[in-house]
């Protein structure tokens, strides 16, 4: 097995998780930055459409590092997607495979299921609800909560902040409710 | 120190982080469904070990008073509790289960070629904007 083939396999949680955790000290030591990604969405609002909303009137350029960081994530996605992607389909729990088959989702070759998320699907009710509706909830909810998985679940818990524990528990409750009780209805639209 | 050049280190850190997100399959809609249906340990393992490593790192930084590259003392900003963490947290959870992505993975999903996720990202930016616009009317 070549090194490239080795890297192309999906990395197990006990390799990827600790490496993701190292982002916390990396950003602190690079420039005293607190790990957190959802703030980038606020900076984009402040830079592009501040309007007369006080929440978007601040010196976003001081926080520009965050925009470079998310630009890097995009670049990392391009690199990993083109050079390091696995030729094998995503290994999914057989129970989930059976469930998803009921909704016509049968292709597991990409990380983002093309049968749900594609341009023509934007014209369907299901696609609209999932892409426009889902995205809106992510942007609204993370800012309302003051952070997302990175800022609360990883950075907040790493620094033992109980408000972040509350937020993380609420993320999970919302996710469990949606995935088990509401999403089956959305998928059948 | 706010020159374009000094920002390149964050671009590099983001790139490495983006590769990690993809290779850990954290950006996969399928992995997120498994997590919320308790059908796989994977996501719990990723987030759990990330938190443990983050915690240990922060503890070491404080214990040995490790300075930043520029020689500054590391500052951790305390997060204040407000009800937004409950309401906003629940709302984000709903969105996370639908899109299979939190904000970071949205960028990575576009990178791996799911270009339509750019629409989801725009909608997330709109969501952030609407929150900012109606912030005063919302319970906190």
PDB file of N, CA, C and O in Angstrom, chain A residues 119, chain B residues 109-110 113-119:
ATOM      1  N   UNK A 119     -28.377  20.630  -7.577  1.00  0.00           N
ATOM      2  CA  UNK A 119     -28.982  21.882  -8.063  1.00  0.00           C
ATOM      3  C   UNK A 119     -30.446  21.735  -8.466  1.00  0.00           C
ATOM      4  O   UNK A 119     -31.283  22.537  -8.026  1.00  0.00           O
TER       5      UNK A 119
ATOM      6  N   UNK B 109     -17.800  20.888   2.536  1.00  0.00           N
ATOM      7  CA  UNK B 109     -18.675  20.178   1.597  1.00  0.00           C
ATOM      8  C   UNK B 109     -18.623  20.831   0.215  1.00  0.00           C
ATOM      9  O   UNK B 109     -18.597  20.139  -0.804  1.00  0.00           O
ATOM     10  N   UNK B 110     -18.584  22.168   0.193  1.00  0.00           N
ATOM     11  CA  UNK B 110     -18.462  22.869  -1.089  1.00  0.00           C
ATOM     12  C   UNK B 110     -17.128  22.483  -1.725  1.00  0.00           C
ATOM     13  O   UNK B 110     -17.044  22.187  -2.911  1.00  0.00           O
ATOM     14  N   UNK B 113     -16.808  19.318  -3.658  1.00  0.00           N
ATOM     15  CA  UNK B 113     -17.492  19.292  -4.946  1.00  0.00           C
ATOM     16  C   UNK B 113     -19.010  19.354  -4.882  1.00  0.00           C
ATOM     17  O   UNK B 113     -19.666  19.345  -5.923  1.00  0.00           O
ATOM     18  N   UNK B 114     -19.571  19.398  -3.667  1.00  0.00           N
ATOM     19  CA  UNK B 114     -21.030  19.537  -3.565  1.00  0.00           C
ATOM     20  C   UNK B 114     -21.355  21.025  -3.687  1.00  0.00           C
ATOM     21  O   UNK B 114     -21.686  21.694  -2.707  1.00  0.00           O
ATOM     22  N   UNK B 115     -21.265  21.535  -4.930  1.00  0.00           N
ATOM     23  CA  UNK B 115     -21.338  22.988  -5.131  1.00  0.00           C
ATOM     24  C   UNK B 115     -22.663  23.590  -4.667  1.00  0.00           C
ATOM     25  O   UNK B 115     -22.715  24.751  -4.265  1.00  0.00           O
ATOM     26  N   UNK B 116     -23.729  22.795  -4.680  1.00  0.00           N
ATOM     27  CA  UNK B 116     -25.043  23.325  -4.310  1.00  0.00           C
ATOM     28  C   UNK B 116     -25.085  23.732  -2.831  1.00  0.00           C
ATOM     29  O   UNK B 116     -25.933  24.538  -2.423  1.00  0.00           O
ATOM     30  N   UNK B 117     -24.147  23.196  -2.042  1.00  0.00           N
ATOM     31  CA  UNK B 117     -24.110  23.558  -0.627  1.00  0.00           C
ATOM     32  C   UNK B 117     -23.794  25.051  -0.456  1.00  0.00           C
ATOM     33  O   UNK B 117     -24.076  25.644   0.583  1.00  0.00           O
ATOM     34  N   UNK B 118     -23.277  25.692  -1.520  1.00  0.00           N
ATOM     35  CA  UNK B 118     -23.081  27.141  -1.475  1.00  0.00           C
ATOM     36  C   UNK B 118     -24.416  27.842  -1.207  1.00  0.00           C
ATOM     37  O   UNK B 118     -24.465  28.875  -0.535  1.00  0.00           O
ATOM     38  N   UNK B 119     -25.506  27.257  -1.706  1.00  0.00           N
ATOM     39  CA  UNK B 119     -26.834  27.821  -1.454  1.00  0.00           C
ATOM     40  C   UNK B 119     -27.188  27.668   0.025  1.00  0.00           C
ATOM     41  O   UNK B 119     -27.715  28.584   0.664  1.00  0.00           O
TER      42      UNK B 119
END
